[in-house]
Short mmCIF file of N, CA and C in Angstrom, two decimals:
data_model
loop_
_atom_site.label_atom_id
_atom_site.label_comp_id
_atom_site.label_asym_id
_atom_site.label_seq_id
_atom_site.Cartn_x
_atom_site.Cartn_y
_atom_site.Cartn_z
N MET L 1 144.47 152.80 173.32
CA MET L 1 144.75 151.44 173.65
C MET L 1 145.68 151.40 174.85
N ALA L 2 145.48 150.38 175.62
CA ALA L 2 146.31 150.24 176.81
C ALA L 2 147.65 149.63 176.43
N ALA L 3 148.64 150.01 177.17
CA ALA L 3 149.96 149.49 176.88
C ALA L 3 150.02 148.00 177.18
N GLY L 4 150.74 147.30 176.38
CA GLY L 4 150.95 145.88 176.58
C GLY L 4 149.86 145.01 175.96
N GLN L 5 148.89 145.61 175.33
CA GLN L 5 147.87 144.79 174.68
C GLN L 5 148.39 144.28 173.36
N ASN L 6 148.09 143.06 173.08
CA ASN L 6 148.51 142.45 171.83
C ASN L 6 147.54 142.89 170.73
N LEU L 7 148.05 143.50 169.70
CA LEU L 7 147.22 144.00 168.64
C LEU L 7 146.87 142.93 167.60
N SER L 8 147.56 141.83 167.67
CA SER L 8 147.26 140.80 166.67
C SER L 8 146.01 140.04 167.09
N ARG L 9 145.16 139.76 166.11
CA ARG L 9 143.91 139.02 166.35
C ARG L 9 143.88 137.80 165.47
N LYS L 10 143.23 136.79 165.95
CA LYS L 10 143.02 135.62 165.11
C LYS L 10 141.94 135.96 164.10
N PRO L 11 142.11 135.52 162.89
CA PRO L 11 141.04 135.76 161.93
C PRO L 11 139.81 134.95 162.33
N ASP L 12 138.64 135.49 161.99
CA ASP L 12 137.39 134.79 162.29
C ASP L 12 137.39 133.44 161.57
N ALA L 13 136.76 132.48 162.20
CA ALA L 13 136.67 131.16 161.58
C ALA L 13 135.80 131.26 160.34
N LYS L 14 136.25 130.63 159.26
CA LYS L 14 135.53 130.65 157.99
C LYS L 14 134.36 129.67 158.08
N PRO L 15 133.14 130.08 157.68
CA PRO L 15 132.03 129.14 157.72
C PRO L 15 132.29 127.98 156.76
N SER L 16 131.76 126.83 157.12
CA SER L 16 131.99 125.66 156.27
C SER L 16 131.30 125.84 154.94
N GLY L 17 131.95 125.44 153.86
CA GLY L 17 131.40 125.58 152.50
C GLY L 17 131.47 127.01 152.05
N SER L 18 131.58 127.19 150.76
CA SER L 18 131.63 128.55 150.25
C SER L 18 130.30 128.91 149.60
N LYS L 19 130.10 130.20 149.42
CA LYS L 19 128.87 130.67 148.78
C LYS L 19 128.77 130.15 147.35
N ALA L 20 129.88 130.06 146.65
CA ALA L 20 129.88 129.61 145.26
C ALA L 20 129.38 128.17 145.15
N SER L 21 129.80 127.30 146.05
CA SER L 21 129.34 125.91 145.96
C SER L 21 127.86 125.79 146.29
N LYS L 22 127.36 126.63 147.18
CA LYS L 22 125.92 126.62 147.50
C LYS L 22 125.11 127.10 146.31
N VAL L 23 125.60 128.11 145.62
CA VAL L 23 124.91 128.63 144.45
C VAL L 23 124.87 127.58 143.35
N ILE L 24 125.98 126.91 143.14
CA ILE L 24 126.04 125.86 142.11
C ILE L 24 125.09 124.73 142.46
N THR L 25 125.05 124.32 143.72
CA THR L 25 124.15 123.24 144.16
C THR L 25 122.70 123.64 143.95
N LEU L 26 122.33 124.84 144.37
CA LEU L 26 120.95 125.30 144.21
C LEU L 26 120.56 125.44 142.74
N THR L 27 121.49 125.91 141.92
CA THR L 27 121.23 126.02 140.49
C THR L 27 121.03 124.65 139.88
N GLY L 28 121.86 123.70 140.27
CA GLY L 28 121.73 122.32 139.77
C GLY L 28 120.39 121.71 140.14
N ILE L 29 119.96 121.91 141.37
CA ILE L 29 118.66 121.40 141.81
C ILE L 29 117.53 122.04 141.01
N GLY L 30 117.64 123.33 140.75
CA GLY L 30 116.62 124.02 139.95
C GLY L 30 116.54 123.49 138.53
N VAL L 31 117.69 123.26 137.91
CA VAL L 31 117.72 122.75 136.54
C VAL L 31 117.12 121.34 136.48
N VAL L 32 117.51 120.49 137.42
CA VAL L 32 116.98 119.13 137.45
C VAL L 32 115.46 119.16 137.66
N SER L 33 114.99 120.04 138.53
CA SER L 33 113.54 120.15 138.78
C SER L 33 112.80 120.57 137.52
N LEU L 34 113.33 121.55 136.79
CA LEU L 34 112.69 121.99 135.55
C LEU L 34 112.65 120.88 134.51
N LEU L 35 113.74 120.14 134.39
CA LEU L 35 113.78 119.03 133.45
C LEU L 35 112.76 117.96 133.81
N LEU L 36 112.63 117.66 135.08
CA LEU L 36 111.68 116.66 135.54
C LEU L 36 110.24 117.09 135.28
N VAL L 37 109.92 118.33 135.57
CA VAL L 37 108.57 118.86 135.31
C VAL L 37 108.29 118.84 133.81
N GLY L 38 109.23 119.23 132.99
CA GLY L 38 109.06 119.21 131.54
C GLY L 38 108.83 117.81 131.01
N TYR L 39 109.57 116.87 131.51
CA TYR L 39 109.42 115.48 131.08
C TYR L 39 108.04 114.95 131.45
N CYS L 40 107.64 115.19 132.68
CA CYS L 40 106.33 114.69 133.14
C CYS L 40 105.18 115.31 132.36
N SER L 41 105.27 116.58 132.04
CA SER L 41 104.18 117.23 131.31
C SER L 41 104.13 116.79 129.86
N ALA L 42 105.22 116.26 129.33
CA ALA L 42 105.25 115.82 127.93
C ALA L 42 104.71 114.41 127.75
N GLN L 43 104.49 113.70 128.83
CA GLN L 43 104.01 112.32 128.73
C GLN L 43 102.54 112.29 128.35
N ASP L 44 102.16 111.31 127.52
CA ASP L 44 100.77 111.13 127.11
C ASP L 44 100.12 110.07 127.99
N ASP L 45 99.96 110.39 129.25
CA ASP L 45 99.36 109.43 130.16
C ASP L 45 97.93 109.83 130.51
N TYR L 46 97.20 110.26 129.49
CA TYR L 46 95.81 110.64 129.68
C TYR L 46 94.93 109.41 129.64
N GLU L 47 93.80 109.50 130.31
CA GLU L 47 92.81 108.44 130.24
C GLU L 47 92.28 108.37 128.81
N GLU L 48 92.02 107.16 128.33
CA GLU L 48 91.51 107.00 126.97
C GLU L 48 90.02 106.72 127.02
N VAL L 49 89.27 107.45 126.20
CA VAL L 49 87.83 107.30 126.11
C VAL L 49 87.48 106.98 124.66
N GLY L 50 86.61 105.99 124.48
CA GLY L 50 86.18 105.62 123.14
C GLY L 50 85.10 106.56 122.63
N ALA L 51 85.00 106.69 121.31
CA ALA L 51 83.98 107.53 120.69
C ALA L 51 83.37 106.78 119.52
N GLU L 52 82.07 106.92 119.39
CA GLU L 52 81.33 106.35 118.26
C GLU L 52 80.53 107.48 117.63
N CYS L 53 80.42 107.45 116.32
CA CYS L 53 79.60 108.43 115.62
C CYS L 53 78.17 107.89 115.63
N VAL L 54 77.23 108.72 116.08
CA VAL L 54 75.84 108.27 116.18
C VAL L 54 74.90 109.20 115.41
N ASP L 55 73.76 108.65 115.05
CA ASP L 55 72.68 109.42 114.42
C ASP L 55 71.78 109.91 115.54
N LEU L 56 71.79 111.21 115.79
CA LEU L 56 71.00 111.77 116.89
C LEU L 56 69.50 111.61 116.67
N ASN L 57 69.07 111.41 115.43
CA ASN L 57 67.65 111.22 115.14
C ASN L 57 67.18 109.80 115.47
N SER L 58 68.09 108.92 115.91
CA SER L 58 67.73 107.53 116.18
C SER L 58 67.59 107.24 117.67
N TYR L 59 67.40 108.27 118.49
CA TYR L 59 67.30 108.10 119.94
C TYR L 59 66.15 107.17 120.31
N GLN L 60 66.43 106.22 121.22
CA GLN L 60 65.44 105.26 121.69
C GLN L 60 65.09 105.54 123.15
N PRO L 61 63.93 105.06 123.61
CA PRO L 61 63.53 105.29 125.01
C PRO L 61 64.55 104.77 126.03
N ASP L 62 65.33 103.75 125.67
CA ASP L 62 66.35 103.25 126.61
C ASP L 62 67.59 104.13 126.65
N GLY L 63 67.60 105.23 125.88
CA GLY L 63 68.72 106.18 125.88
C GLY L 63 69.82 105.84 124.90
N SER L 64 69.60 104.89 124.01
CA SER L 64 70.63 104.49 123.06
C SER L 64 70.44 105.16 121.71
N TYR L 65 71.51 105.14 120.92
CA TYR L 65 71.52 105.71 119.58
C TYR L 65 72.07 104.67 118.60
N THR L 66 71.73 104.82 117.32
CA THR L 66 72.28 103.97 116.27
C THR L 66 73.67 104.48 115.90
N ILE L 67 74.63 103.55 115.83
CA ILE L 67 76.01 103.88 115.45
C ILE L 67 76.07 103.95 113.93
N VAL L 68 76.72 105.00 113.41
CA VAL L 68 76.92 105.16 111.97
C VAL L 68 78.43 105.23 111.70
N ASP L 69 78.81 105.23 110.44
CA ASP L 69 80.22 105.31 110.08
C ASP L 69 80.84 106.60 110.61
N ASP L 70 82.10 106.50 111.04
CA ASP L 70 82.82 107.66 111.58
C ASP L 70 82.85 108.85 110.63
N ASP L 71 82.80 108.58 109.32
CA ASP L 71 82.85 109.66 108.34
C ASP L 71 81.70 110.65 108.50
N TYR L 72 80.58 110.21 109.02
CA TYR L 72 79.44 111.11 109.21
C TYR L 72 79.75 112.20 110.24
N CYS L 73 80.63 111.93 111.17
CA CYS L 73 80.98 112.93 112.19
C CYS L 73 82.19 113.77 111.81
N ASP L 74 82.80 113.47 110.68
CA ASP L 74 83.94 114.23 110.20
C ASP L 74 83.45 115.58 109.70
N ASP L 75 84.13 116.64 110.07
CA ASP L 75 83.75 118.00 109.65
C ASP L 75 83.69 118.14 108.14
N ASP L 76 84.47 117.35 107.42
CA ASP L 76 84.55 117.48 105.97
C ASP L 76 83.49 116.65 105.23
N HIS L 77 82.76 115.86 105.95
CA HIS L 77 81.78 114.97 105.33
C HIS L 77 80.55 115.77 104.89
N PRO L 78 80.02 115.52 103.69
CA PRO L 78 78.87 116.29 103.20
C PRO L 78 77.60 116.11 104.04
N ARG L 79 77.51 115.04 104.85
CA ARG L 79 76.32 114.83 105.68
C ARG L 79 76.48 115.36 107.08
N TYR L 80 77.55 116.09 107.33
CA TYR L 80 77.77 116.70 108.65
C TYR L 80 77.00 118.01 108.69
N TYR L 81 76.22 118.20 109.74
CA TYR L 81 75.37 119.39 109.82
C TYR L 81 75.77 120.35 110.93
N GLY L 82 77.01 120.42 111.27
CA GLY L 82 77.46 121.37 112.28
C GLY L 82 77.23 120.86 113.69
N SER L 83 77.43 121.73 114.67
CA SER L 83 77.39 121.31 116.07
C SER L 83 76.00 120.85 116.51
N SER L 84 74.95 121.23 115.83
CA SER L 84 73.61 120.77 116.20
C SER L 84 73.05 119.84 115.13
N GLY L 85 73.93 119.22 114.37
CA GLY L 85 73.53 118.37 113.24
C GLY L 85 72.98 117.03 113.65
N ALA L 86 72.71 116.22 112.67
CA ALA L 86 72.10 114.91 112.88
C ALA L 86 73.12 113.87 113.36
N TYR L 87 74.39 114.12 113.19
CA TYR L 87 75.41 113.16 113.57
C TYR L 87 76.37 113.81 114.55
N ARG L 88 76.74 113.05 115.57
CA ARG L 88 77.64 113.60 116.59
C ARG L 88 78.43 112.47 117.23
N TRP L 89 79.61 112.82 117.76
CA TRP L 89 80.41 111.85 118.50
C TRP L 89 79.71 111.56 119.82
N TYR L 90 79.72 110.29 120.19
CA TYR L 90 79.14 109.82 121.45
C TYR L 90 80.29 109.19 122.24
N TYR L 91 80.55 109.71 123.42
CA TYR L 91 81.75 109.36 124.18
C TYR L 91 81.44 108.36 125.29
N GLY L 92 82.34 107.40 125.42
CA GLY L 92 82.16 106.37 126.43
C GLY L 92 80.98 105.48 126.05
N GLY L 93 80.28 105.02 127.00
CA GLY L 93 79.08 104.24 126.72
C GLY L 93 79.33 102.77 126.53
N THR L 94 78.22 102.06 126.39
CA THR L 94 78.25 100.62 126.20
C THR L 94 77.63 100.30 124.85
N ARG L 95 78.36 99.54 124.08
CA ARG L 95 77.89 99.19 122.74
C ARG L 95 77.13 97.86 122.79
N LEU L 96 75.94 97.84 122.18
CA LEU L 96 75.13 96.63 122.05
C LEU L 96 74.76 96.49 120.59
N GLY L 97 75.53 95.69 119.87
CA GLY L 97 75.29 95.51 118.44
C GLY L 97 75.55 96.80 117.69
N SER L 98 74.52 97.30 117.00
CA SER L 98 74.67 98.54 116.22
C SER L 98 74.17 99.76 116.99
N ARG L 99 73.97 99.62 118.29
CA ARG L 99 73.51 100.74 119.12
C ARG L 99 74.49 100.96 120.27
N ILE L 100 74.43 102.17 120.83
CA ILE L 100 75.29 102.49 121.98
C ILE L 100 74.49 103.36 122.95
N GLY L 101 74.70 103.14 124.23
CA GLY L 101 74.02 103.91 125.26
C GLY L 101 74.89 104.06 126.49
N ARG L 102 74.37 104.75 127.49
CA ARG L 102 75.05 104.99 128.77
C ARG L 102 76.34 105.79 128.61
N GLY L 103 76.38 106.65 127.62
CA GLY L 103 77.53 107.52 127.42
C GLY L 103 77.04 108.96 127.38
N THR L 104 77.73 109.79 126.62
CA THR L 104 77.35 111.20 126.54
C THR L 104 77.77 111.81 125.21
N THR L 105 77.05 112.83 124.78
CA THR L 105 77.45 113.60 123.60
C THR L 105 78.30 114.80 124.00
N VAL L 106 78.50 114.99 125.29
CA VAL L 106 79.33 116.09 125.79
C VAL L 106 80.79 115.63 125.75
N ARG L 107 81.60 116.36 125.00
CA ARG L 107 83.01 115.98 124.83
C ARG L 107 83.76 116.13 126.15
N PRO L 108 84.34 115.04 126.65
CA PRO L 108 85.12 115.15 127.89
C PRO L 108 86.43 115.89 127.64
N SER L 109 86.92 116.55 128.66
CA SER L 109 88.19 117.27 128.50
C SER L 109 89.31 116.51 129.20
N ASP L 110 90.50 116.82 128.82
CA ASP L 110 91.71 116.28 129.42
C ASP L 110 91.79 114.76 129.35
N VAL L 111 91.28 114.19 128.25
CA VAL L 111 91.38 112.75 127.99
C VAL L 111 91.80 112.57 126.53
N GLN L 112 92.23 111.38 126.20
CA GLN L 112 92.51 111.06 124.80
C GLN L 112 91.29 110.32 124.26
N ILE L 113 90.71 110.84 123.18
CA ILE L 113 89.51 110.23 122.61
C ILE L 113 89.90 109.50 121.33
N VAL L 114 89.50 108.21 121.27
CA VAL L 114 89.87 107.34 120.16
C VAL L 114 88.61 106.69 119.61
N THR L 115 88.50 106.68 118.27
CA THR L 115 87.35 106.03 117.63
C THR L 115 87.57 104.53 117.58
N ARG L 116 86.54 103.80 117.23
CA ARG L 116 86.62 102.34 117.09
C ARG L 116 87.67 101.96 116.05
N LYS L 117 87.85 102.79 115.02
CA LYS L 117 88.85 102.53 113.98
C LYS L 117 90.27 102.84 114.45
N GLY L 118 90.40 103.43 115.63
CA GLY L 118 91.72 103.75 116.17
C GLY L 118 92.19 105.15 115.88
N THR L 119 91.34 105.98 115.28
CA THR L 119 91.71 107.36 114.99
C THR L 119 91.61 108.19 116.27
N VAL L 120 92.68 108.92 116.59
CA VAL L 120 92.66 109.80 117.76
C VAL L 120 92.02 111.11 117.32
N ILE L 121 90.90 111.46 117.95
CA ILE L 121 90.23 112.71 117.57
C ILE L 121 90.48 113.80 118.59
N GLN L 122 91.07 113.45 119.73
CA GLN L 122 91.48 114.47 120.69
C GLN L 122 92.53 113.88 121.60
N ARG L 123 93.61 114.61 121.77
CA ARG L 123 94.61 114.24 122.77
C ARG L 123 94.31 115.07 123.99
N GLY L 124 94.72 114.59 125.14
CA GLY L 124 94.42 115.29 126.39
C GLY L 124 94.84 116.75 126.37
N GLY L 125 94.18 117.55 127.17
CA GLY L 125 94.51 118.96 127.28
C GLY L 125 93.54 119.82 126.50
N PHE L 126 93.91 121.09 126.33
CA PHE L 126 93.04 122.05 125.68
C PHE L 126 93.49 122.31 124.25
N GLY L 127 92.59 122.84 123.44
CA GLY L 127 92.92 123.22 122.08
C GLY L 127 93.13 122.05 121.16
N SER L 128 92.48 120.95 121.46
CA SER L 128 92.68 119.75 120.67
C SER L 128 91.78 119.73 119.46
N ARG L 129 92.10 118.85 118.52
CA ARG L 129 91.36 118.72 117.27
C ARG L 129 89.99 118.11 117.54
N TRP L 130 88.97 118.61 116.89
CA TRP L 130 87.60 118.11 117.04
C TRP L 130 87.27 117.03 116.05
N GLY L 131 87.63 117.23 114.82
CA GLY L 131 87.17 116.36 113.74
C GLY L 131 87.71 114.96 113.82
N GLY L 132 87.07 114.06 113.13
CA GLY L 132 87.50 112.66 113.08
C GLY L 132 88.11 112.36 111.74
N GLY L 133 87.58 111.37 111.10
CA GLY L 133 88.06 111.01 109.77
C GLY L 133 89.25 110.10 109.84
N SER L 134 89.84 109.84 108.68
CA SER L 134 90.94 108.88 108.64
C SER L 134 92.27 109.56 108.53
#
C-alpha cells in the first residue's frame, strides 16, 4: 500500500428491504393462492342437467322414449337389467307429456345430474354415483 492512503472504507450501501421480508411476502402470497384455489375447486358451480328414467323398448320414430318411474333406473330395483337393460337414464332432452326426446342416454361428465324428483344422481367431476333412487 502506498503511504498516506486512507485505509478506512465506507460500508457498501445496504439494498432496500431485507431478504427475510421478501421471503415472508412470497410465502404469504403462496398461502393465499393455495387457499383461493382450494376454495374455488370446492364450489359446486357445475352445470345442471335433468335426467328421466325411460323404457328403452318404447323408442318411437321421432326419437322419443316413454318416461317411467325413477325407481326403474335404480340399481337396486328388481326391474333393472344392468347397463344394457330395458330402463336407462335419459339426460337432457325435451319432455312432451309422458315422452321425452332430443336428449341422450350417454351420461354427460362434469355436470350435476338431477332427476325430476330432485334426486342428485351425479355431482360434477369423476367417480360420481351412478344410481338413482330416493
